[in-house]
Short mmCIF file of C-alpha atoms and ligand atoms in Angstrom, two decimals:
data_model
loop_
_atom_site.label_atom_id
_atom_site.label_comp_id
_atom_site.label_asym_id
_atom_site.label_seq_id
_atom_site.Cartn_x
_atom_site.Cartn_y
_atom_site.Cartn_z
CA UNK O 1 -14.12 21.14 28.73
CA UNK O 2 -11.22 19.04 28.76
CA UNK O 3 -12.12 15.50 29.43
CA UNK O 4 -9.25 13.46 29.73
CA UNK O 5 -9.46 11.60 33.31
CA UNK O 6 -5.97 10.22 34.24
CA UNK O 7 -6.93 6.21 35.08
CA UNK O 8 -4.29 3.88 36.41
CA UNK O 9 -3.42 0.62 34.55
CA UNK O 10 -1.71 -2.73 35.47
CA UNK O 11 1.90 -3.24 34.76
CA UNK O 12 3.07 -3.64 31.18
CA UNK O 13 3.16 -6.51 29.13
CA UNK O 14 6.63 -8.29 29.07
CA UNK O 15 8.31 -7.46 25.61
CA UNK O 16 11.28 -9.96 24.77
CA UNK O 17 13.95 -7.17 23.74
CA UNK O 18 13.97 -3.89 24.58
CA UNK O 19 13.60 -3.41 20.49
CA UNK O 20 9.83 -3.31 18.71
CA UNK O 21 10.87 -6.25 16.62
CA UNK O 22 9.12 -9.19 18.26
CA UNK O 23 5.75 -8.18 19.62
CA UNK O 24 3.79 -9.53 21.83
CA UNK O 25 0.47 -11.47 21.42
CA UNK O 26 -0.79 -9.70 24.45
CA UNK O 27 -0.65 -6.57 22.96
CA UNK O 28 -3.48 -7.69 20.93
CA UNK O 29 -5.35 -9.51 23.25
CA UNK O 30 -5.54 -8.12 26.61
CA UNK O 31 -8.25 -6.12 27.38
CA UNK O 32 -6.73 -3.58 30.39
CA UNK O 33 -4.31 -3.15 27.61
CA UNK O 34 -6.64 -2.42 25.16
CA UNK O 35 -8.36 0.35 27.45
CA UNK O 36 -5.45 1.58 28.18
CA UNK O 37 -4.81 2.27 24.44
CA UNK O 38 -8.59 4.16 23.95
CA UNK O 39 -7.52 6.55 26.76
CA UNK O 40 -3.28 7.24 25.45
CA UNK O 41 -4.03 7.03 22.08
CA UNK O 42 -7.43 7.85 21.15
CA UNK O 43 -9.01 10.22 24.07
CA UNK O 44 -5.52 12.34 24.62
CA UNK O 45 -2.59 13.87 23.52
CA UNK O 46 -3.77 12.88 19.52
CA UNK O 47 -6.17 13.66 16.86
CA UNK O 48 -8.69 11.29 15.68
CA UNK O 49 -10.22 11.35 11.79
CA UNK O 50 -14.31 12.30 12.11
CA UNK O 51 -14.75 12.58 8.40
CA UNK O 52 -14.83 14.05 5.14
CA UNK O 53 -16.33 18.40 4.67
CA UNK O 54 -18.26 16.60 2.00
CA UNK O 55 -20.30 14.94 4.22
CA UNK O 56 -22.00 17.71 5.70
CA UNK O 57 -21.86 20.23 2.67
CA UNK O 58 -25.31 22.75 4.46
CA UNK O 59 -26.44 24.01 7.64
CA UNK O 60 -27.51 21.40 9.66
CA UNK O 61 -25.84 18.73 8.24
CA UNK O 62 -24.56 15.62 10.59
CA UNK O 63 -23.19 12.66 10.65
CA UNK O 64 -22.65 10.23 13.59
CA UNK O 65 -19.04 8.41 13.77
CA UNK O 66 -16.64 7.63 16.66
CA UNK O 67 -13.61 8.84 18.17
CA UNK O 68 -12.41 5.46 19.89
CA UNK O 69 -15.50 3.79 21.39
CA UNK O 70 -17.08 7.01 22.21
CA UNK O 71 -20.05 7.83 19.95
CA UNK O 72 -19.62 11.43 18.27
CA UNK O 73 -21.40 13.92 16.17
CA UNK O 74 -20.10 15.83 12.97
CA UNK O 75 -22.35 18.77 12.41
CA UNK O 76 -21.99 21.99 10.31
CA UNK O 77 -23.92 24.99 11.60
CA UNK O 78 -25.67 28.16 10.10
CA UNK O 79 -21.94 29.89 9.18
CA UNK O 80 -20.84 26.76 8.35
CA UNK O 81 -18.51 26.06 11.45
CA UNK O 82 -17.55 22.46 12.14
CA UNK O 83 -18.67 20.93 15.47
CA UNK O 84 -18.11 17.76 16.94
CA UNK O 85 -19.79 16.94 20.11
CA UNK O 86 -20.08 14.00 21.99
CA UNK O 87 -23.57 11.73 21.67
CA UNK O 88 -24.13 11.63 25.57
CA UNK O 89 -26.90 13.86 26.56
CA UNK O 90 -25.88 16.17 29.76
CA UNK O 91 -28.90 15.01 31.39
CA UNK O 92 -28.99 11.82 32.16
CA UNK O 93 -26.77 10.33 29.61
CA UNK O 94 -28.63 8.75 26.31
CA UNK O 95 -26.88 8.86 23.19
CA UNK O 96 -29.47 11.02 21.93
CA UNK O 97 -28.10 10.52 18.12
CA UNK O 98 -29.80 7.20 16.66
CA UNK O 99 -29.22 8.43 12.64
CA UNK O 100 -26.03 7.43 10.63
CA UNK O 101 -26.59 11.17 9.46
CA UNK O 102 -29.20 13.44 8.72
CA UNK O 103 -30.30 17.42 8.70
CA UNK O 104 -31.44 19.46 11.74
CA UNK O 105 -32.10 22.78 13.31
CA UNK O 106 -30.72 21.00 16.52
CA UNK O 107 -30.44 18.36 18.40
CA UNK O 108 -33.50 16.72 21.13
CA UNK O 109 -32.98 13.80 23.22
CA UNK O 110 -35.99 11.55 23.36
CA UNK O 111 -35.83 11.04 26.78
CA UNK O 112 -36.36 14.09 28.58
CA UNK O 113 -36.70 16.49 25.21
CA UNK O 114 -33.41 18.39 26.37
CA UNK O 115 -32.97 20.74 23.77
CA UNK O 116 -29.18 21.76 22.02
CA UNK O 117 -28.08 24.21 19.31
CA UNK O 118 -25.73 22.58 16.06
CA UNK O 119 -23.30 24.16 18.30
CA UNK O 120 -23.81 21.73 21.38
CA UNK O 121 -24.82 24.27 23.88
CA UNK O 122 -27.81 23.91 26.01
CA UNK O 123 -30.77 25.66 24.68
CA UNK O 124 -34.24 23.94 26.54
CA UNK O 125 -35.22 22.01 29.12
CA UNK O 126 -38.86 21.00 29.94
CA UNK O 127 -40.53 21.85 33.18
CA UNK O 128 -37.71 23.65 34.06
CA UNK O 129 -39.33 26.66 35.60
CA UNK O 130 -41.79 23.35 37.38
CA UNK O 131 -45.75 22.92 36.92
CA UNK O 132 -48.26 25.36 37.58
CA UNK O 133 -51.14 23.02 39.66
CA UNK O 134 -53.89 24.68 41.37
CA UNK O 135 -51.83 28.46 41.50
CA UNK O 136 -48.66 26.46 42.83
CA UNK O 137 -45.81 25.82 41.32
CA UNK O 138 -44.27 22.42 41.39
CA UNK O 139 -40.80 21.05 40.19
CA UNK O 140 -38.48 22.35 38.23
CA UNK O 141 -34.88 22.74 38.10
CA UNK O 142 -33.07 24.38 41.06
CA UNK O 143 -32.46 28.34 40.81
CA UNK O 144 -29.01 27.71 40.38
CA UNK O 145 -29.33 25.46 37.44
CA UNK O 146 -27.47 27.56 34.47
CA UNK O 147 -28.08 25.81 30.74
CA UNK O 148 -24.20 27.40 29.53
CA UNK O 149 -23.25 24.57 32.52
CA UNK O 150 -24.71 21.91 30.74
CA UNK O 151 -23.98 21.89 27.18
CA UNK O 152 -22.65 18.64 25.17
CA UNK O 153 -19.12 18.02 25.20
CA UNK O 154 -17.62 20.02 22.46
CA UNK O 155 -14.34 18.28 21.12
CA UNK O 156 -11.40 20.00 19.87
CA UNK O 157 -11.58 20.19 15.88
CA UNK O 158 -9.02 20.69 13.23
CA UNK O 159 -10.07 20.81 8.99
CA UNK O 160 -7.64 20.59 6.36
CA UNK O 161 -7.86 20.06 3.14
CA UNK O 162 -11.69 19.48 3.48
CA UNK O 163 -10.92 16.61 6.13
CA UNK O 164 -11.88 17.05 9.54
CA UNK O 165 -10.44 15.63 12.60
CA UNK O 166 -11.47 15.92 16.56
CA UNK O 167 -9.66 15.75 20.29
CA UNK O 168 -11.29 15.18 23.59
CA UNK O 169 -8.00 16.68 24.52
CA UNK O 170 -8.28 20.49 23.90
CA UNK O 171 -4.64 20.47 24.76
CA UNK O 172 -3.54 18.51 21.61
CA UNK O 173 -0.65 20.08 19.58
CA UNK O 174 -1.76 21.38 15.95
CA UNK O 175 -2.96 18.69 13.65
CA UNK O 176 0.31 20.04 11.14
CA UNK O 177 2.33 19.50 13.78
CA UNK O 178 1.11 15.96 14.52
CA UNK O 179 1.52 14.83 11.64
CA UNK O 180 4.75 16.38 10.66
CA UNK O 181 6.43 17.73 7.49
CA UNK O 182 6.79 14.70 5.80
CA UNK O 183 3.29 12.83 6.85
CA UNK O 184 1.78 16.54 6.30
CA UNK O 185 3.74 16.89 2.90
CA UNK O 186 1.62 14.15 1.35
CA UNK O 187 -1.51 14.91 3.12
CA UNK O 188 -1.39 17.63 1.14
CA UNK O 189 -0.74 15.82 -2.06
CA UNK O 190 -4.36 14.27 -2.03
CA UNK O 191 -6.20 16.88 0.11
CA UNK O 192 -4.85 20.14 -1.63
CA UNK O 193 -7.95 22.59 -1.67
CA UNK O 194 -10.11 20.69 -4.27
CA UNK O 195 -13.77 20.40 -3.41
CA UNK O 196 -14.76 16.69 -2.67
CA UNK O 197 -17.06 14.53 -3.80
CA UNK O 198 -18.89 11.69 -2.07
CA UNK O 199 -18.82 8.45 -4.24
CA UNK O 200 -19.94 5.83 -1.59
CA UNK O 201 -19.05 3.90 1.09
CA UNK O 202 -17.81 0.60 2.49
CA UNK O 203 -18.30 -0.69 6.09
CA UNK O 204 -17.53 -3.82 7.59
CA UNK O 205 -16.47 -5.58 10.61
CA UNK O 206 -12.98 -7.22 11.00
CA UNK O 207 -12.94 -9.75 14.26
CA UNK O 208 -9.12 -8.58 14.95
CA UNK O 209 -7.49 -6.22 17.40
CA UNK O 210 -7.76 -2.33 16.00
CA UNK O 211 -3.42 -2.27 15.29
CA UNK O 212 -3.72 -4.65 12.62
CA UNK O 213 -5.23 -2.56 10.61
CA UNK O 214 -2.37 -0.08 10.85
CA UNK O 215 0.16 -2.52 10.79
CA UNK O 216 -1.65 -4.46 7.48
CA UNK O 217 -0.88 -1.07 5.30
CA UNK O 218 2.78 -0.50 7.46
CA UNK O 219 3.54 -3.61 5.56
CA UNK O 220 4.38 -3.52 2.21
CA UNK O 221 6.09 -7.00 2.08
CA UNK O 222 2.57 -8.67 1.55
CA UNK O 223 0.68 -7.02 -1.52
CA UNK O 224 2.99 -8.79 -3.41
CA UNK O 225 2.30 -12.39 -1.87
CA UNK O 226 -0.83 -12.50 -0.60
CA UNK O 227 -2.94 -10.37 -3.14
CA UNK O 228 -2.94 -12.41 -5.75
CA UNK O 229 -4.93 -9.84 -8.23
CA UNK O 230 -2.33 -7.56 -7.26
CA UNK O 231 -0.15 -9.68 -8.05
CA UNK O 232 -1.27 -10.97 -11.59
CA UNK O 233 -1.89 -7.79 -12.90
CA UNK O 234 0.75 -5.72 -11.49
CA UNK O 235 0.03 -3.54 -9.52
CA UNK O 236 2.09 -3.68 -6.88
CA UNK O 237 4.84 -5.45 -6.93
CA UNK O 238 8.31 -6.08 -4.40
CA UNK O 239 10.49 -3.87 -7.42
CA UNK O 240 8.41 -1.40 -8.02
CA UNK O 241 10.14 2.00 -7.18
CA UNK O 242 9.08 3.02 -3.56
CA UNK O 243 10.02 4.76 -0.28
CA UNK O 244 8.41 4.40 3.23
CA UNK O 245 8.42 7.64 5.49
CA UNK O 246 7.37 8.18 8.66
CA UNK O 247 7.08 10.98 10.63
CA UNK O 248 9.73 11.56 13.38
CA UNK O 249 8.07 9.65 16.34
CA UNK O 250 7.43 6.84 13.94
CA UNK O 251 3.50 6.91 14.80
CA UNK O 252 2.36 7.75 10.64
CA UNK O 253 3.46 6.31 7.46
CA UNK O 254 3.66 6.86 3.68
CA UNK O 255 4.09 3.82 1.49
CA UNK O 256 4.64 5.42 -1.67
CA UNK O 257 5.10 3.29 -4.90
CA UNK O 258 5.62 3.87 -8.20
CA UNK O 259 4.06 1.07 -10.74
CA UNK O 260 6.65 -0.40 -12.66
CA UNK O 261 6.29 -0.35 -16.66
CA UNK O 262 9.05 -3.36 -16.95
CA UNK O 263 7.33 -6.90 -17.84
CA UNK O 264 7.14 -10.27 -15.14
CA UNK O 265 9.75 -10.46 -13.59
CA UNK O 266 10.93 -13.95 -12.18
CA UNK O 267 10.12 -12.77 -8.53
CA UNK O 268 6.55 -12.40 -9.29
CA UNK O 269 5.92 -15.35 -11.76
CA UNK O 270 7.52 -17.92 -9.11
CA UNK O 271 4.80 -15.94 -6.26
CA UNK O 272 2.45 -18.61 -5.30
CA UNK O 273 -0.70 -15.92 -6.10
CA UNK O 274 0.09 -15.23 -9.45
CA UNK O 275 -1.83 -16.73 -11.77
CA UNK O 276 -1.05 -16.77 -15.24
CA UNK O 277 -4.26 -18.16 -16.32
CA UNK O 278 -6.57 -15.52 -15.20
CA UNK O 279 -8.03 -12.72 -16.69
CA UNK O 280 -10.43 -9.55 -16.57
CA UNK O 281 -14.03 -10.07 -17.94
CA UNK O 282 -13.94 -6.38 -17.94
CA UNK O 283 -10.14 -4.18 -18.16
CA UNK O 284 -11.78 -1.23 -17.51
CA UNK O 285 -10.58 -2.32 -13.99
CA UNK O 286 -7.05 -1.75 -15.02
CA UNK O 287 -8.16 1.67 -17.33
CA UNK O 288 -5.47 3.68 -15.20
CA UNK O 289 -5.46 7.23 -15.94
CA UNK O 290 -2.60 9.62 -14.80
CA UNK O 291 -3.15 12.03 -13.18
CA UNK O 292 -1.16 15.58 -12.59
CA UNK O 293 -1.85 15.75 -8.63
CA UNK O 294 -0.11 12.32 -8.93
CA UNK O 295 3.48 13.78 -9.18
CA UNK O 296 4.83 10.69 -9.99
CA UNK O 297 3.80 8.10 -7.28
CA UNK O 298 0.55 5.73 -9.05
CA UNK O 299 0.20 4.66 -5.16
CA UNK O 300 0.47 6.27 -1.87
CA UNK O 301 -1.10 4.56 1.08
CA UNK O 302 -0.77 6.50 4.17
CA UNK O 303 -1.37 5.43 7.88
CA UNK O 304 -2.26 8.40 10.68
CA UNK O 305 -2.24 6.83 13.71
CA UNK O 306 -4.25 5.53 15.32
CA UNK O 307 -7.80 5.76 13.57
CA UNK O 308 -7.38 6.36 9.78
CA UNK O 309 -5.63 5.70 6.26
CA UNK O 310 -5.84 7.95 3.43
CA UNK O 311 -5.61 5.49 -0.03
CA UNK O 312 -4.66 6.47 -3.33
CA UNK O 313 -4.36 3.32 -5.37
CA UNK O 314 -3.90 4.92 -9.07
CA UNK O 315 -6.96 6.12 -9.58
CA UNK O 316 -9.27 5.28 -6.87
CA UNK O 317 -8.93 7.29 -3.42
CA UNK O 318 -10.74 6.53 0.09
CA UNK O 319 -10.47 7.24 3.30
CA UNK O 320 -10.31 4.24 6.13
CA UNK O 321 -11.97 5.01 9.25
CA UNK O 322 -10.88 2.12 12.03
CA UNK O 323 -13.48 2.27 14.83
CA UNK O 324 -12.31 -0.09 17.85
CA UNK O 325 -14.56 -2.39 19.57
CA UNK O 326 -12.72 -4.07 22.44
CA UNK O 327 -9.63 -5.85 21.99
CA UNK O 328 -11.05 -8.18 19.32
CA UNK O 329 -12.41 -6.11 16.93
CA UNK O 330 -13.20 -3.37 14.93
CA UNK O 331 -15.58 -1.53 12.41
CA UNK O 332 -13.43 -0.79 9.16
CA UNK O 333 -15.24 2.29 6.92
CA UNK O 334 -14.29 3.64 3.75
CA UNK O 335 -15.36 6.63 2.42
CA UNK O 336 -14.84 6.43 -1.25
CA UNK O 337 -14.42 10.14 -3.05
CA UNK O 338 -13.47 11.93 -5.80
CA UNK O 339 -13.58 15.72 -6.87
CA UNK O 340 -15.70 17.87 -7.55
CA UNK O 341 -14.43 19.17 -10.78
CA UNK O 342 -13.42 15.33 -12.04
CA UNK O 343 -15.43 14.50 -15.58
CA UNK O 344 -18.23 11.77 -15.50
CA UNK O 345 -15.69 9.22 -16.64
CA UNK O 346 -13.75 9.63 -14.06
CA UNK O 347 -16.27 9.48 -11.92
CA UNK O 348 -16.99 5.86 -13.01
CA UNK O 349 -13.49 5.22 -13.10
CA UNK O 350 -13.00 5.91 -9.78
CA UNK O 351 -15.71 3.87 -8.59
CA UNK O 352 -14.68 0.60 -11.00
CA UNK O 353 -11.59 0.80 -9.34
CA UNK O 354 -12.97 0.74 -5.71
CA UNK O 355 -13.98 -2.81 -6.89
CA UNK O 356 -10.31 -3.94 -5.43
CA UNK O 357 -11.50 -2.21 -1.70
CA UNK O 358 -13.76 -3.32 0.67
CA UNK O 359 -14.68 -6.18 2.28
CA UNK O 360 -15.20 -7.94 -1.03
CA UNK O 361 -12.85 -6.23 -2.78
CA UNK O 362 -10.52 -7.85 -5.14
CA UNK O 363 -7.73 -7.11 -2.73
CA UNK O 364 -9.26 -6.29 0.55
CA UNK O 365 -10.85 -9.07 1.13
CA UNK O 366 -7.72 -11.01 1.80
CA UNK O 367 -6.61 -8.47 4.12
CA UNK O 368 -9.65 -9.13 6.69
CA UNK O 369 -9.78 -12.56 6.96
CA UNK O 370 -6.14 -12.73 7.66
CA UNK O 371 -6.29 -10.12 10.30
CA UNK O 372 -9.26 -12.40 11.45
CA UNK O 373 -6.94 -15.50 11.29
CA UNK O 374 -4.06 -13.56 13.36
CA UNK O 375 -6.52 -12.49 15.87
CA UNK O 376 -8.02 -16.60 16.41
CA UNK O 377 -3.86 -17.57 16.75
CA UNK O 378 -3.34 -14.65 19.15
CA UNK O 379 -6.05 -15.96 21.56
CA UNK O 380 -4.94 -19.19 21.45
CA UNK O 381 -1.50 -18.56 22.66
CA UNK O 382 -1.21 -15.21 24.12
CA UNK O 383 2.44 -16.13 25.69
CA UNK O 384 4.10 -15.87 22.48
CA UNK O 385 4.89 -13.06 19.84
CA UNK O 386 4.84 -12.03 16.35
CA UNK O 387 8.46 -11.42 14.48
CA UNK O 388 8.66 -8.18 12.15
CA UNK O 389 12.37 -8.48 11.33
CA UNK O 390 12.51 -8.06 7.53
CA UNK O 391 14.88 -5.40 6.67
CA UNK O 392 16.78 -5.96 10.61
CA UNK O 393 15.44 -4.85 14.06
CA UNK O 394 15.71 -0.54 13.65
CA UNK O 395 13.40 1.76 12.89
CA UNK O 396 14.60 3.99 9.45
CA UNK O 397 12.64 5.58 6.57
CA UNK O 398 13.99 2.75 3.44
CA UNK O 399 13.88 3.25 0.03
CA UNK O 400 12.63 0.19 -0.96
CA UNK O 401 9.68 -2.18 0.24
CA UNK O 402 11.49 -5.30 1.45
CA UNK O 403 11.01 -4.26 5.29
CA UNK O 404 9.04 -4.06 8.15
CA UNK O 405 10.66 -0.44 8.95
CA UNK O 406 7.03 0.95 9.69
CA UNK O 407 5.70 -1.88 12.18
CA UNK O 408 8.84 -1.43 14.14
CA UNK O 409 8.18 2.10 14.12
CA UNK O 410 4.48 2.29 15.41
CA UNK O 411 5.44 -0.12 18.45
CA UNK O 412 8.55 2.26 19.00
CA UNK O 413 5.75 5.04 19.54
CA UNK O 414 3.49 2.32 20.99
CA UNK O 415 6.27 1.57 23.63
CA UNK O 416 7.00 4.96 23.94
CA UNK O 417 3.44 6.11 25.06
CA UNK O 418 2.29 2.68 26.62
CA UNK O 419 5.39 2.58 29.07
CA UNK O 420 5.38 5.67 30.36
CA UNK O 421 3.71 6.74 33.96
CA UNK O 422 0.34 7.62 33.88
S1 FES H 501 -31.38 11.82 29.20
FE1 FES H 501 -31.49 13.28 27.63
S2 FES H 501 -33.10 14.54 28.20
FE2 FES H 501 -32.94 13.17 29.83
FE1 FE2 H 502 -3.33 -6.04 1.74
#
């Protein structure tokens, strides 16, 4: 079933040039606008990220997650299809699903014990041939009641690489095709057939508007200013080696970086945030260990609009589920993996170097409370408009990082979707 109801919005907000540059407060604070971005952006026309094959590696295997606001179910069933269905029970609507994740034969509401297989479809419903009292029968559904009419909603799904996304819209283009040859190109980089592992995972919640997210890794200009362990120890830096890439409506984004090997440079010891004083208790948070999938890039930090971001930060990979929650805010998850074949050492280095993610990470942790600090400014003057004119007004993939290219590029897209009739 499709399930993609065409709703009508207010007018647009008022952008100062017809260019992306200079956006708009209101884009992050206005909550018509905000619905209007769940239903273009995350309930048609584009694929949301569910999760990770890992996840659910046997029959029966779920796991609960979102696709926008809407509350959705990851399940693997007895020949190890890939379902997701929505968590709104056909009878009277309960989001029947209360566990992060879990194993069963199938799935019962509480309410009314409404009965459905792995697969979503309607298998049982109580009384529904009515109550035998005193050789009568009472109740029960009407004659014309069919089960096959009243299944879950089954969303579209697409797996590659062992990731898995989902569509309400069962008319969505191919996931390839959404993301395009370049986006796709380095997809494939970090999802290229291994078998995953689960190392952990993250959550938190970020009191900021869902784009910021997107736009925070669009926007290579501050790793290199604000992070200040990124900064001291190198790791990123405004001269490394990079290219940003986007896809051809602008929508996804590779930041791809190359670490450099040359010393401190005068840009970075006159940054503010670097600190020549400090040090690691423990370097086995800088033990970097190349590695062939790598191809030369030590970082790649990709953005698939609208819901996720696939990290590889030298060693350390993760995906980054954004879950909106109204205008002001949204659940941030990370799934932190490796793979399956990766030694024991790796294994811990991996997870010592997801000590920089999260929301206490070395480096993350600067990230949310300044997306929390934009969102307090935004409210408080929702006339005016942020400036992303490093690099010039246009949208173009750049060979270096000194640019908001990208940001200009998703509110090209944004414009491009948001402004168009119904
Ligand atoms: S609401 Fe689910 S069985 Fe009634
Ligand atoms: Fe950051």
């Amino acid at each position: 079933m499709n399930e993609c109801p065409v709703t009508v919005f207010p007018p647009q907000i008022r952008w100062e040039t017809e260019g992306t540059s200079r956006i708009p407060f209101q884009a992050y604070t206005d909550e018509q606008i905000y619905r209007k971005e769940l239903d273009r952006f995350f309930y048609r026309n584009h694929w949301c990220y569910v999760g990770l094959e890992a996840e659910i590696p046997n029959a029966g295997d779920f796991k609960r997650t979102v696709v926008g606001e809407r509350s959705v179910i990851m399940v693997r069933d007895k020949d190890g299809a890939i379902h997701v269905v929505e968590n709104v029970c056909a009878h009277r609507g309960m989001a029947f699903c209360r566990e992060r994740d879990g194993n069963v034969e199938g799935f019962t509401c509480p309410y009314h014990q409404w009965n459905y297989t792995l697969a979503g479809d309607l298998q049982g419903v109580p009384f529904r041939r009515g109550v035998k009292q005193d050789g009568k029968v009472n109740g029960g559904m009407p004659s014309d009641f069919k089960t096959a009419d009243h299944g879950l909603t089954k969303l579209k799904v697409a797996r590659r690489g062992g990731v898995v996304f989902a569509s309400f819209d069962h008319d969505v283009e191919s996931l390839e095709d959404y993301l395009g040859p370049t986006i796709l190109g380095y997809f494939d980089r970090l999802f290229n057939g291994r078998a995953l592992k689960i190392l952990g995972y993250n959550r938190q919640r970020i009191p900021g508007n869902w784009k910021l997210m997107q736009e925070n890794i669009k926007d290579p200009y501050h790793p290199g200013l604000l992070h200040t362990w990124f900064v001291t120890f190198g790791l990123w830096r405004a001269d490394n080696k990079s290219q940003l890439l986007m896809d051809e409506r602008h929508r996804h984004a590779a930041m791809v970086s190359t670490r450099g090997t040359a010393g401190q440079s005068d840009q970075v010891t006159q940054v503010s945030s670097f600190k020549a004083s400090m040090q690691l208790n423990d370097a086995r948070f800088l033990d970097i260990a190349p590695e062939p999938w790598w191809g030369g890039p030590t970082a790649v930090m990709m953005t698939v609009f609208p819901s996720v971001i696939f990290q590889q930060q030298v060693n350390s990979v993760s995906t980054r589920h954004i879950q909106p929650d109204g205008h002001g805010a949204f659940d941030f998850v990370w799934t932190h993996f490796g793979f399956a074949d990766d030694s024991e050492e790796m294994t811990q280095r991996r997870l010592r170097q997801a000590n920089l993610f999260g929301p206490a990470g070395f480096v993350s942790a600067d990230d949310g409370e300044v997306i929390e600090f934009s969102q307090q400014a935004f409210e408080s003057k929702p006339f005016h408009r942020t400036l992303a004119e490093l690099g010039g007004h246009t949208v173009e993939d750049t060979e270096h990082m000194v640019t908001e290219t990208l940001i200009r590029g998703m509110y090209r897209y944004w414009r491009d979707v948001m402004e168009r009739e119904a």
